[in-house]
Short mmCIF file of C-alpha atoms in Angstrom, two decimals:
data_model
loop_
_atom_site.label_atom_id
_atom_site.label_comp_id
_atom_site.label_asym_id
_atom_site.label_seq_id
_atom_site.Cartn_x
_atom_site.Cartn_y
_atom_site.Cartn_z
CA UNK A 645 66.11 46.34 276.61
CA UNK A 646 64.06 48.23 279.27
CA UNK A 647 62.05 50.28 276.28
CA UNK A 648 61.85 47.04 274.05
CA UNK A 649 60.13 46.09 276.96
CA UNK A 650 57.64 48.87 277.04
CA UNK A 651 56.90 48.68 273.53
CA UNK A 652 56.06 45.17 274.08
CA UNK A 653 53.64 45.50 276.78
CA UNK A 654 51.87 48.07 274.83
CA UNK A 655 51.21 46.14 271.79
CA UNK A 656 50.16 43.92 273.97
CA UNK A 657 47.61 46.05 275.97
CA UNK A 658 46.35 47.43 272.43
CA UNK A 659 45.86 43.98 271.13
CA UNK A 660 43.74 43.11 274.19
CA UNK A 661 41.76 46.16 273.55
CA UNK A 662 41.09 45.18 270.07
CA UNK A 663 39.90 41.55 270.82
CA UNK A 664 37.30 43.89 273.52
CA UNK A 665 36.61 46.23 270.83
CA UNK A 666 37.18 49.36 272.85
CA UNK A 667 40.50 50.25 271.18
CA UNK A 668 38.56 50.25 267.59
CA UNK A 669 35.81 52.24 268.49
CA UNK A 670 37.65 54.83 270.29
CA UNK A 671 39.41 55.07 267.21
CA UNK A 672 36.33 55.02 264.81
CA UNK A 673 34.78 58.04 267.35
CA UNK A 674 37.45 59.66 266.89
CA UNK A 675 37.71 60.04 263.03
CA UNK A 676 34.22 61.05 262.54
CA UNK A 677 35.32 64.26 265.06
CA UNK A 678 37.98 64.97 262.38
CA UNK A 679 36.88 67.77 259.96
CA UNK A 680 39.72 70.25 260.03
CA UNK A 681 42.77 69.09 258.63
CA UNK A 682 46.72 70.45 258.55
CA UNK A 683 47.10 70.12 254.59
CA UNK A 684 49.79 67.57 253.83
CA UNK A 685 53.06 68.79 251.96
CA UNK A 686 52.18 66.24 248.64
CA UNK A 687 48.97 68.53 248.34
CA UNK A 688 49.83 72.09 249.07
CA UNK A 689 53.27 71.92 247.24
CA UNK A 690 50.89 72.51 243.63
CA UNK A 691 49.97 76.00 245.16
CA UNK A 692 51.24 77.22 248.55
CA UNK A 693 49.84 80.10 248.59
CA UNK A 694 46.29 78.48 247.96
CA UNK A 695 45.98 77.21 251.27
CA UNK A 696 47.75 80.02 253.97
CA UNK A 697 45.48 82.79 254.75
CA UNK A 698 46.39 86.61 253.95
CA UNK A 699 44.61 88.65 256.15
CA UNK A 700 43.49 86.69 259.35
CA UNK A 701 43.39 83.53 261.34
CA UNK A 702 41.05 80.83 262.86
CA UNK A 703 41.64 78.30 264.60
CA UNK A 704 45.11 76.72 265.77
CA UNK A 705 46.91 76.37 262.82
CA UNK A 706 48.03 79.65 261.71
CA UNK A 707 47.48 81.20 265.24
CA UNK A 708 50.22 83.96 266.09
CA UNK A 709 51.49 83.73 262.39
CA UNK A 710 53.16 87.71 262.22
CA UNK A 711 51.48 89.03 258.94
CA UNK A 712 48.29 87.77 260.65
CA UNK A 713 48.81 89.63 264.32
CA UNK A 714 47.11 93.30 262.92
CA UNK A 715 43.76 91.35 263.22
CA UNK A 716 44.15 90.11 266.66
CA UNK A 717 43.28 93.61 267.75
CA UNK A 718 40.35 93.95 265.37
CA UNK A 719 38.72 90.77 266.93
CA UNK A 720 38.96 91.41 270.63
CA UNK A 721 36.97 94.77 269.39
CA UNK A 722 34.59 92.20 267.93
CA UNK A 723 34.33 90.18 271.20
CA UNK A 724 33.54 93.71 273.25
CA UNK A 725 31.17 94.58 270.52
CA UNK A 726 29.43 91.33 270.80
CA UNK A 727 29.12 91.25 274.50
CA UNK A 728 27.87 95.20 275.09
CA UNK A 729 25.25 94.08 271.96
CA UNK A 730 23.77 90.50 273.22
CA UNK A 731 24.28 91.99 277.53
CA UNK A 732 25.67 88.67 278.59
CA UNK A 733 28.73 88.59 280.83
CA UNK A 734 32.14 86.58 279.03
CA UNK A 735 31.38 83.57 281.85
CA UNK A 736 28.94 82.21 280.75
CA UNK A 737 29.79 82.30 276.95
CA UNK A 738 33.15 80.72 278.61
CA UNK A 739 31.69 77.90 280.82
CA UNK A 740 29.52 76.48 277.77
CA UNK A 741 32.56 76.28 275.54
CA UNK A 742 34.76 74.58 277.95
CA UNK A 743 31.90 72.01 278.48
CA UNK A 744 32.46 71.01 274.98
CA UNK A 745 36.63 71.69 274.33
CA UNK A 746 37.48 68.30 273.99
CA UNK A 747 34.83 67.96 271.14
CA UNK A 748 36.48 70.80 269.94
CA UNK A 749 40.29 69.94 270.06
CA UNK A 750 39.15 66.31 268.32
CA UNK A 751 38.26 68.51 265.18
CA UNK A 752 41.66 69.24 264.37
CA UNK A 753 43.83 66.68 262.85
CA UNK A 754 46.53 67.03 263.71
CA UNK A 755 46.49 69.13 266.80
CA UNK A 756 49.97 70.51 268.34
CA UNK A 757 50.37 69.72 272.30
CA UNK A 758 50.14 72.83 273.38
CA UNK A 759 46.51 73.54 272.60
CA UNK A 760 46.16 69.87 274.67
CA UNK A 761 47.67 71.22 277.49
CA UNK A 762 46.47 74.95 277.86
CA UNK A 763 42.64 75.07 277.63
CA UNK A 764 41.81 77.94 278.89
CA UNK A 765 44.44 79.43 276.04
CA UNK A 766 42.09 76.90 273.36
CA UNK A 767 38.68 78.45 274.80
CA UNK A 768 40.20 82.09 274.70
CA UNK A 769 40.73 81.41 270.88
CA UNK A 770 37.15 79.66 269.73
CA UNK A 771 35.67 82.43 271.64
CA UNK A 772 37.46 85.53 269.97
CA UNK A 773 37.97 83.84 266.47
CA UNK A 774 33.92 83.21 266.52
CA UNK A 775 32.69 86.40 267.70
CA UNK A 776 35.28 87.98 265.15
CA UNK A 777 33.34 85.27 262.51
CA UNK A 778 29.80 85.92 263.44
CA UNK A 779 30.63 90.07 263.56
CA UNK A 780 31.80 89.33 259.78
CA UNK A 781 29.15 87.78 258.51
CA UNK A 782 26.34 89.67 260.14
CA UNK A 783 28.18 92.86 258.81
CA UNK A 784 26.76 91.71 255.09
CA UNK A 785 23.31 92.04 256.09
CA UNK A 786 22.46 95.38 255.02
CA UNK A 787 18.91 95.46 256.78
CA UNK A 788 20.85 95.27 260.33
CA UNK A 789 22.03 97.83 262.37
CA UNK A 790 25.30 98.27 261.72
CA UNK A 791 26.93 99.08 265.62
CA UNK A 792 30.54 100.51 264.00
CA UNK A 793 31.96 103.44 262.97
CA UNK A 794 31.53 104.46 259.58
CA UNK A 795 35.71 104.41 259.36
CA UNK A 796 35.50 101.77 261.11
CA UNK A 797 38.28 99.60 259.58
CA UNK A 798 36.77 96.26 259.44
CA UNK A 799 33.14 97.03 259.57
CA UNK A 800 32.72 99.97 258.21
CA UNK A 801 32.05 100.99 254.75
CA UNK A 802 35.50 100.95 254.07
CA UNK A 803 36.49 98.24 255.14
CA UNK A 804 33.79 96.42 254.10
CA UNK A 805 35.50 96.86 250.70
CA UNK A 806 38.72 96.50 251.10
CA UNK A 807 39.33 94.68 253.96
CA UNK A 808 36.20 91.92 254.42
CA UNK A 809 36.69 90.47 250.25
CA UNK A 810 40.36 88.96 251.98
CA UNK A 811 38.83 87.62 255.22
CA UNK A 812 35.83 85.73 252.85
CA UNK A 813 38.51 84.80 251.02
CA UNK A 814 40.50 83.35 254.30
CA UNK A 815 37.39 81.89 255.73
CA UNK A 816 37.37 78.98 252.96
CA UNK A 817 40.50 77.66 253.60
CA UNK A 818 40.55 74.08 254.80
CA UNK A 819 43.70 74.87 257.76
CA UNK A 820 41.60 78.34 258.60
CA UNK A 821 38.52 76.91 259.79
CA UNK A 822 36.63 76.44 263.54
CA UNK A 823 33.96 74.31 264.14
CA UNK A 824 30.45 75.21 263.58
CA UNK A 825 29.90 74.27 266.81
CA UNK A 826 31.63 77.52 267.91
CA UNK A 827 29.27 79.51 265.81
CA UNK A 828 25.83 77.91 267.10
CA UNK A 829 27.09 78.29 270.97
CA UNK A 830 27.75 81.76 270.91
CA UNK A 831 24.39 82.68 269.00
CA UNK A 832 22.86 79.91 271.33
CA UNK A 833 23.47 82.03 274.35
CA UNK A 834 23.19 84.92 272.85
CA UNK A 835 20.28 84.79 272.36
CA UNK A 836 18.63 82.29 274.49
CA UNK A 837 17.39 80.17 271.91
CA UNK A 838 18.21 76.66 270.55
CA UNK A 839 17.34 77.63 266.82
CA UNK A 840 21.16 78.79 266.43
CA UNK A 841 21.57 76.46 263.46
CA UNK A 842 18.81 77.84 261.59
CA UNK A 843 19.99 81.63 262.10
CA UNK A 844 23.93 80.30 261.71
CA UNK A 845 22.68 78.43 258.37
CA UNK A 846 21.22 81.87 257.37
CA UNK A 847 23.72 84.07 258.26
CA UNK A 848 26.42 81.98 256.57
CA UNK A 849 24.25 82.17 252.99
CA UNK A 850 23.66 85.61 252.92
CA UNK A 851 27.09 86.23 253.02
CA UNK A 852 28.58 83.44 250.50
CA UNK A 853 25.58 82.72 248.28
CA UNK A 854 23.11 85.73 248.67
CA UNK A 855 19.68 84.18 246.90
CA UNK A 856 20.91 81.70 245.71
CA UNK A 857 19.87 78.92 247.74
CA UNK A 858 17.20 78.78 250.45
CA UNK A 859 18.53 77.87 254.63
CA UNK A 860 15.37 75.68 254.56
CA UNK A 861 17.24 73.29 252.07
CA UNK A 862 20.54 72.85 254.78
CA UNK A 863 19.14 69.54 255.76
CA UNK A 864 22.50 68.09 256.35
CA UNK A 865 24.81 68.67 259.36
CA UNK A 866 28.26 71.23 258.37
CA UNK A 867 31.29 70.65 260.22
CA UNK A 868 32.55 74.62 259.17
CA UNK A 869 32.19 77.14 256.65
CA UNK A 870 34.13 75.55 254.11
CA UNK A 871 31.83 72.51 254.39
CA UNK A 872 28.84 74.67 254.88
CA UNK A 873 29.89 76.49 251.36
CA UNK A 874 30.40 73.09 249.65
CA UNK A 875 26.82 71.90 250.44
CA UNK A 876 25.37 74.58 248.74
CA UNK A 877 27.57 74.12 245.76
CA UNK A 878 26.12 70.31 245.21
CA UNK A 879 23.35 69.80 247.41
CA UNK A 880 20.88 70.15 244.33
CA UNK A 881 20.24 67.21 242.37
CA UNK A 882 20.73 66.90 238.46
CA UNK A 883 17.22 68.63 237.04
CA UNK A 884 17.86 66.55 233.78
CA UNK A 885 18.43 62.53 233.60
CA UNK A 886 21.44 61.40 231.26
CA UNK A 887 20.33 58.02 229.93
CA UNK A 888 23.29 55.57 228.57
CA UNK A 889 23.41 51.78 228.28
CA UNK A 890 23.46 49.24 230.84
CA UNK A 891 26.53 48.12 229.61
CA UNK A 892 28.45 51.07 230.30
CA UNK A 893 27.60 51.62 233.51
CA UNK A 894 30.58 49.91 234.75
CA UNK A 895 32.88 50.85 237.47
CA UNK A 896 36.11 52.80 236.40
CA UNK A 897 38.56 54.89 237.94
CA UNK A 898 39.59 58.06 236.51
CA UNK A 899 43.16 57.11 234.69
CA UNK A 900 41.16 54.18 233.44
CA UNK A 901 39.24 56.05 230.76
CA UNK A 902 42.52 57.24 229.04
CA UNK A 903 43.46 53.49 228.09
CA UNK A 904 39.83 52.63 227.09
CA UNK A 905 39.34 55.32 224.75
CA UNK A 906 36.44 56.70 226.58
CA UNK A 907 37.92 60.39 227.75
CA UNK A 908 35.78 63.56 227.10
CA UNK A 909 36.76 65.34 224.27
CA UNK A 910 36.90 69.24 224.25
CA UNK A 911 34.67 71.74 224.30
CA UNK A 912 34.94 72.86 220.45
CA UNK A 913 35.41 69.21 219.34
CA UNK A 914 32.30 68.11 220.87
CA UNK A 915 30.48 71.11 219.48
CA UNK A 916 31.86 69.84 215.89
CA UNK A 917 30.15 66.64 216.74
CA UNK A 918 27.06 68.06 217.03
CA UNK A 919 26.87 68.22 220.48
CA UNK A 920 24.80 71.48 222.11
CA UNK A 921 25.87 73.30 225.44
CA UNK A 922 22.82 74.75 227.70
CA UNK A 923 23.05 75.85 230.97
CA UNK A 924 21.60 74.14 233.90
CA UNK A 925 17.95 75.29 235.81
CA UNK A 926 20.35 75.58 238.76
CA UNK A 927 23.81 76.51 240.27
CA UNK A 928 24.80 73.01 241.67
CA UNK A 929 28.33 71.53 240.19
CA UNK A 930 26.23 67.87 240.74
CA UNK A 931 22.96 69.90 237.62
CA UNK A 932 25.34 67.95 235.12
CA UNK A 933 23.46 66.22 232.13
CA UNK A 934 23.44 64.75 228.59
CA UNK A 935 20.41 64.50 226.39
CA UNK A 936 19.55 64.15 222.94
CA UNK A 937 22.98 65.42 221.70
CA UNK A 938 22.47 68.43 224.81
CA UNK A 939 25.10 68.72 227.58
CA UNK A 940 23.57 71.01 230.10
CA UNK A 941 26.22 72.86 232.36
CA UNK A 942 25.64 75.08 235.55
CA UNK A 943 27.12 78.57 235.14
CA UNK A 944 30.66 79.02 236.93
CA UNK A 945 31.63 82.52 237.63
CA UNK A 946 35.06 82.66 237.29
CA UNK A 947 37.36 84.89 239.05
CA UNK A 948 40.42 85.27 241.34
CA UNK A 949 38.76 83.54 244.53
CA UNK A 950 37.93 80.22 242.12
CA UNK A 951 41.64 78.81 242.03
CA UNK A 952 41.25 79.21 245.91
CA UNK A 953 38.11 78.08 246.27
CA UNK A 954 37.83 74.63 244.55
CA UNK A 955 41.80 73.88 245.87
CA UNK A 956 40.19 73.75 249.62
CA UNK A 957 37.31 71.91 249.03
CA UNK A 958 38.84 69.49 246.93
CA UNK A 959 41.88 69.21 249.76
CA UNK A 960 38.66 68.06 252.07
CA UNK A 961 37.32 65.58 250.15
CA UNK A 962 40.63 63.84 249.57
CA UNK A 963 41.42 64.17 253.41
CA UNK A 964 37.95 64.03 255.01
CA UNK A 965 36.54 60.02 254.96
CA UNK A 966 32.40 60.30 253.88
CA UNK A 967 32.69 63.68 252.41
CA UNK A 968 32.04 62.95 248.82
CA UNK A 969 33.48 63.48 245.51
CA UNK A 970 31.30 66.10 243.85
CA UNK A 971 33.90 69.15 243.68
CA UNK A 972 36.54 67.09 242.30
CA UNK A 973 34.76 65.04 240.00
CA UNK A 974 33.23 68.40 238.82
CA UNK A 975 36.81 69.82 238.44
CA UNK A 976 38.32 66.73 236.36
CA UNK A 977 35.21 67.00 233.91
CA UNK A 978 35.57 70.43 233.31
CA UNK A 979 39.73 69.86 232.86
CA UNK A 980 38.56 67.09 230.32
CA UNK A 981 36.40 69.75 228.37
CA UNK A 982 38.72 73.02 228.63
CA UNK A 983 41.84 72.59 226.35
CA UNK A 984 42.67 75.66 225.44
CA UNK A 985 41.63 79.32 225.04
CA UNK A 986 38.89 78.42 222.04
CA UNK A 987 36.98 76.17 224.88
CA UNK A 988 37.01 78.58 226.73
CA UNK A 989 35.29 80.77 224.33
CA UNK A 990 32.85 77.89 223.42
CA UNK A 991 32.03 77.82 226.79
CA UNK A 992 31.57 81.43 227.43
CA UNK A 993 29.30 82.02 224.94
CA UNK A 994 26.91 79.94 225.80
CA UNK A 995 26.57 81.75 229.56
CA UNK A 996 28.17 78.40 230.86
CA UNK A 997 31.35 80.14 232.00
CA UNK A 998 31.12 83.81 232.91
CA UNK A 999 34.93 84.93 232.23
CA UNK A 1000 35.82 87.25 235.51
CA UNK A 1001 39.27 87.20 234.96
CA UNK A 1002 39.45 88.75 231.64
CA UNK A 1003 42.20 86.11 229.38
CA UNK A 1004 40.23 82.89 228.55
CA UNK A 1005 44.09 81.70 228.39
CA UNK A 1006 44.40 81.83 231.73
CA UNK A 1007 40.93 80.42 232.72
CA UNK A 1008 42.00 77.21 230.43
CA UNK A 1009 45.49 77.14 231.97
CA UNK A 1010 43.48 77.54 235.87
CA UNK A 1011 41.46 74.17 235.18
CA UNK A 1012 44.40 72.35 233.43
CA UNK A 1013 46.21 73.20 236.73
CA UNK A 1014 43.26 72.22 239.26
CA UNK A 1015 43.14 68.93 238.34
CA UNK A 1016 46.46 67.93 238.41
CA UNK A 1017 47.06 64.43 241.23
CA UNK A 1018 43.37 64.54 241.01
CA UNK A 1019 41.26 61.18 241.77
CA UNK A 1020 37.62 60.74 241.47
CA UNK A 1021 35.44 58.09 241.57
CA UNK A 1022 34.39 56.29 239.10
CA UNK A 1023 30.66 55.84 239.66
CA UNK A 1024 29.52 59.02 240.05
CA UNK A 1025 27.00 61.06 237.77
CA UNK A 1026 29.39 63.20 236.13
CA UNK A 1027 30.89 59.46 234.84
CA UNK A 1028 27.31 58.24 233.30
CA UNK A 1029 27.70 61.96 231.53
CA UNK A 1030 30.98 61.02 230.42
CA UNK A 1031 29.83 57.38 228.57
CA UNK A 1032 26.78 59.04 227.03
CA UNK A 1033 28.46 61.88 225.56
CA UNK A 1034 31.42 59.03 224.21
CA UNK A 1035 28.58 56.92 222.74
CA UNK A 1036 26.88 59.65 221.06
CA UNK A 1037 30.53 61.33 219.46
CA UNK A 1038 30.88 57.47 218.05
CA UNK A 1039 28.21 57.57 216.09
CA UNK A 1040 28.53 57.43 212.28
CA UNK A 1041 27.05 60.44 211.29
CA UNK A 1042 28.69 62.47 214.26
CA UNK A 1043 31.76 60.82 213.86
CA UNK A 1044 31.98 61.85 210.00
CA UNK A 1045 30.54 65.27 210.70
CA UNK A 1046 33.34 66.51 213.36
CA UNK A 1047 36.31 64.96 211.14
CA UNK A 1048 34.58 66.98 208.52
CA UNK A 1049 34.68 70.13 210.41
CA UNK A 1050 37.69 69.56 211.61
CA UNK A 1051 39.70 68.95 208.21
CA UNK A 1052 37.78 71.54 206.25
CA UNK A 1053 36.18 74.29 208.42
CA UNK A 1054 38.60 75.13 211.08
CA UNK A 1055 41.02 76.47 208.35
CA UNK A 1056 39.46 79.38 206.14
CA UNK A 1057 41.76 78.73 203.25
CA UNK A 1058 40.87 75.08 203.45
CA UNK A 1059 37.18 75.77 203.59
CA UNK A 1060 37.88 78.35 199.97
CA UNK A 1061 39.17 75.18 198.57
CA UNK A 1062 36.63 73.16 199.39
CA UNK A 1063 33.99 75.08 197.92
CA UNK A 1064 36.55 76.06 194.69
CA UNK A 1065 36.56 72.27 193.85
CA UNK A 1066 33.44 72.01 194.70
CA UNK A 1067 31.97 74.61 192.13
CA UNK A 1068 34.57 73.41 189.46
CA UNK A 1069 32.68 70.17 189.85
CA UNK A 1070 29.04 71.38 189.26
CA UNK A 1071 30.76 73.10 186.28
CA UNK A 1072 32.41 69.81 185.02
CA UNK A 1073 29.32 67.95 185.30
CA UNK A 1074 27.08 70.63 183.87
CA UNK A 1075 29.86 70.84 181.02
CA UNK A 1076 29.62 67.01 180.80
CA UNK A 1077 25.83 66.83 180.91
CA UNK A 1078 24.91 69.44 177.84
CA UNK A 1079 27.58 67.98 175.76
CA UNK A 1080 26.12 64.76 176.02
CA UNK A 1081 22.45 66.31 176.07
CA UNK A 1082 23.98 67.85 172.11
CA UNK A 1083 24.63 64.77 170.62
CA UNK A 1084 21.82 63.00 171.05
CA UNK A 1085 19.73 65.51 170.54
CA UNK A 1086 18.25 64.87 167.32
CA UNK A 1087 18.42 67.76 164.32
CA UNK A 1088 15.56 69.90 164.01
CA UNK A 1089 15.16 70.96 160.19
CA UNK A 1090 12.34 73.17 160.47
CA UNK A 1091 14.86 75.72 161.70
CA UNK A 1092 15.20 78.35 159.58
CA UNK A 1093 18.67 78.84 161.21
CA UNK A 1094 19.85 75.02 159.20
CA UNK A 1095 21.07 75.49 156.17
CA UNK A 1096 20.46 72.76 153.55
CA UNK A 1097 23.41 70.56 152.09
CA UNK A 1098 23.78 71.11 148.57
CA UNK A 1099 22.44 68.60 146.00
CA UNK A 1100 25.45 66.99 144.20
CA UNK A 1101 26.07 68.54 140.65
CA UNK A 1102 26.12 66.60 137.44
CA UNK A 1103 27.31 67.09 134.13
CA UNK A 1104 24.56 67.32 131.22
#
């Protein structure tokens, strides 16, 4: 009775916060502080091992894990590095990161009680974890000075090529991530500036995306790395405008265009309607067009960090509210198109995919697996692509020319009989045409080849 009671006067003391508003904004603050998310069970039990880091940790979530501990050492000889480099005693890189640690702990969702309740142990972690970051990343830039031992076995050469491909690798997992804000504090007081975004922005690109996008072009705020990588992957618009019908532009949701007739077909079906593949002027998933029977494509490098890759970004658009759809509706479209092996091949020779992992079986059976309990919206530009490329493959001619391709061309002993019946009916009709042409075709008798009928003979 006594905790009946309790729970009563709480709902009650809630409901009087709603009708003051309080209780609903503290709430709304508090999910736009979410950006780092535990992955729920439903999403990581596709691929497990897509989401748990190999090599090292960041953040709370995989903190202490054992096959994760070897690197603990290597980052408080990142800290020490750090510190002897910028000449700045630990305080003060301490006291400006516990001014902000409850900013910090509302990134995580969920957060276990323990990081709530120790925060000096919290601080301790953003503090090693984003020196051990920033050390990585700066280690890239080749025109630096490079403080480490050449056997150094993180930052040296060696490491540099065995070790750093698996902490990139770790450092785009949605559960292994720190806030940014981590980042730009420690380069803020390092060194004394408040342009840390613009050098953290840099730093970042050169090491994911060397020259491939400018840090001028960041406009929008990044949560983390992850998101940071994400943005760079869409944040250029479409160079090429996909016209289609006002009529089609209609809302629908993915498992809607199934029942309607309207999904994609494959890659070497649409090539058999006619339809050409380009690539795109630029590297964004969103450069995705249709023109004049053209379906421009940005080029995909794929490898064994892609599977990885698109599984974490697409595990923080489903869990992050505002983030967008891009990834994942770039992901479906590309299922849609990529049947088998011979897609695969369509694709790759026309520089759209660049094959890194060596079967095109298994780059066909990696989308068909991405997009599996995939939703994406339904008005999005990759969904105008979609009903123009349907309304051109419906078209008469099209239409006629892939079902003739695909009876009579895509077998070679169907395509010999084609052209055997074919050249037995010229014959026929030649045949048909002189024998008609003969008869009548009147006699010429100046020919000395005719041979006069005889005159009938008479008796005298």
């Amino acid at each position: 009775m006594e905790q009946e009671t309790k729970w009563v006067i709480q709902i009650n003391e809630e409901l009087k916060s709603i009708n003051g508003g309080t209780w609903e904004h503290e709430k709304e603050q508090l999910w736009k502080r979410h950006c780092i998310y535990k992955i729920p069970p439903r999403v990581t039990a596709l691929n497990k091992k897509a989401y748990k880091p190999q090599a090292v940790s960041f953040g709370p979530y995989h903190h202490g894990e054992e096959h994760l501990k070897e690197m603990e050492d290597h980052k408080h000889r990142a800290l020490i590095h750090f510190l002897k480099r910028c000449k700045k005693p630990i305080e003060v890189f301490y006291h400006c990161m516990n001014e902000v640690v409850e900013e910090l702990r509302d990134s995580y969702n969920p957060l276990d009680p323990i990081w709530m309740q120790d925060t000096p142990r919290f601080v301790q972690m953003m503090i090693l974890d984003g020196c051990f970051m920033l050390e990585v990343l700066r280690g890239s830039d080749t025109t630096a000075p490079n403080h480490y031992a050449d056997n150094d076995p993180v930052f040296g050469e060696h490491g540099k090529l065995y070790v750093v491909p698996y902490i990139k690798r770790d450092m785009l997992m949605l559960e292994n991530q720190i806030p940014l804000m981590v980042l730009r504090i420690l380069i803020q007081v390092e060194t004394d500036t408040t342009q840390g975004d613009e050098l953290l922005m840099e730093q970042i690109l050169k090491f994911f995306s060397p020259g491939t996008v400018e840090t001028g072009k960041m406009e929008v705020k990044c949560m983390h790395v992850l998101d940071v990588y994400r943005k760079t992957l869409i944040q250029q618009g479409p160079t090429h405008r996909t016209r289609v019908s006002k009529a089609s532009r209609r809302k629908l949701w993915w498992g809607s265009w199934e029942q309607e007739g309207e999904i994609i077909r494959s890659a070497t079906e649409l090539q058999d309607a006619g339809v050409q593949f380009k690539k795109s002027r630029s590297q964004s998933l969103s450069d995705v067009s249709f023109m004049k029977g053209v379906l421009r494509l940005p080029t995909l490098v794929v490898d064994d960090t892609t599977e990885y890759m698109f599984l974490n970004m697409m595990a923080f658009e489903r869990l992050h509210g505002g983030a967008g759809n891009e990834v994942s509706a770039y992901v479906f479209f590309m299922d849609t198109m990529i049947d088998s092996e011979m897609d695969v091949a369509v694709l790759h020779r026309t520089g759209i995919v660049v094959n890194a992992l060596g079967s095109e079986k298994a780059v066909a059976q990696l989308f068909n697996s991405l997009s599996r309990d995939v939703a994406v919206d339904g008005e999005g530009v990759l969904d105008v692509v979609r009903m123009s490329v349907s309304n051109y493959c419906k078209q008469p001619w099209n239409l006629w020319r892939a079902n003739l391709i695909h009876t009579y061309f895509r077998n070679p002993w169907a395509l010999v009989s084609l052209v055997a019946a074919l050249f037995l009916f010229a014959l026929t009709i030649l045949q048909t045409f002189f024998t008609i042409a003969q008869y009548y075709q009147p006699p010429d008798h100046s020919s000395p080849f005719i041979i006069p009928s005889p005159r009938p003979w008479h008796r005298p």
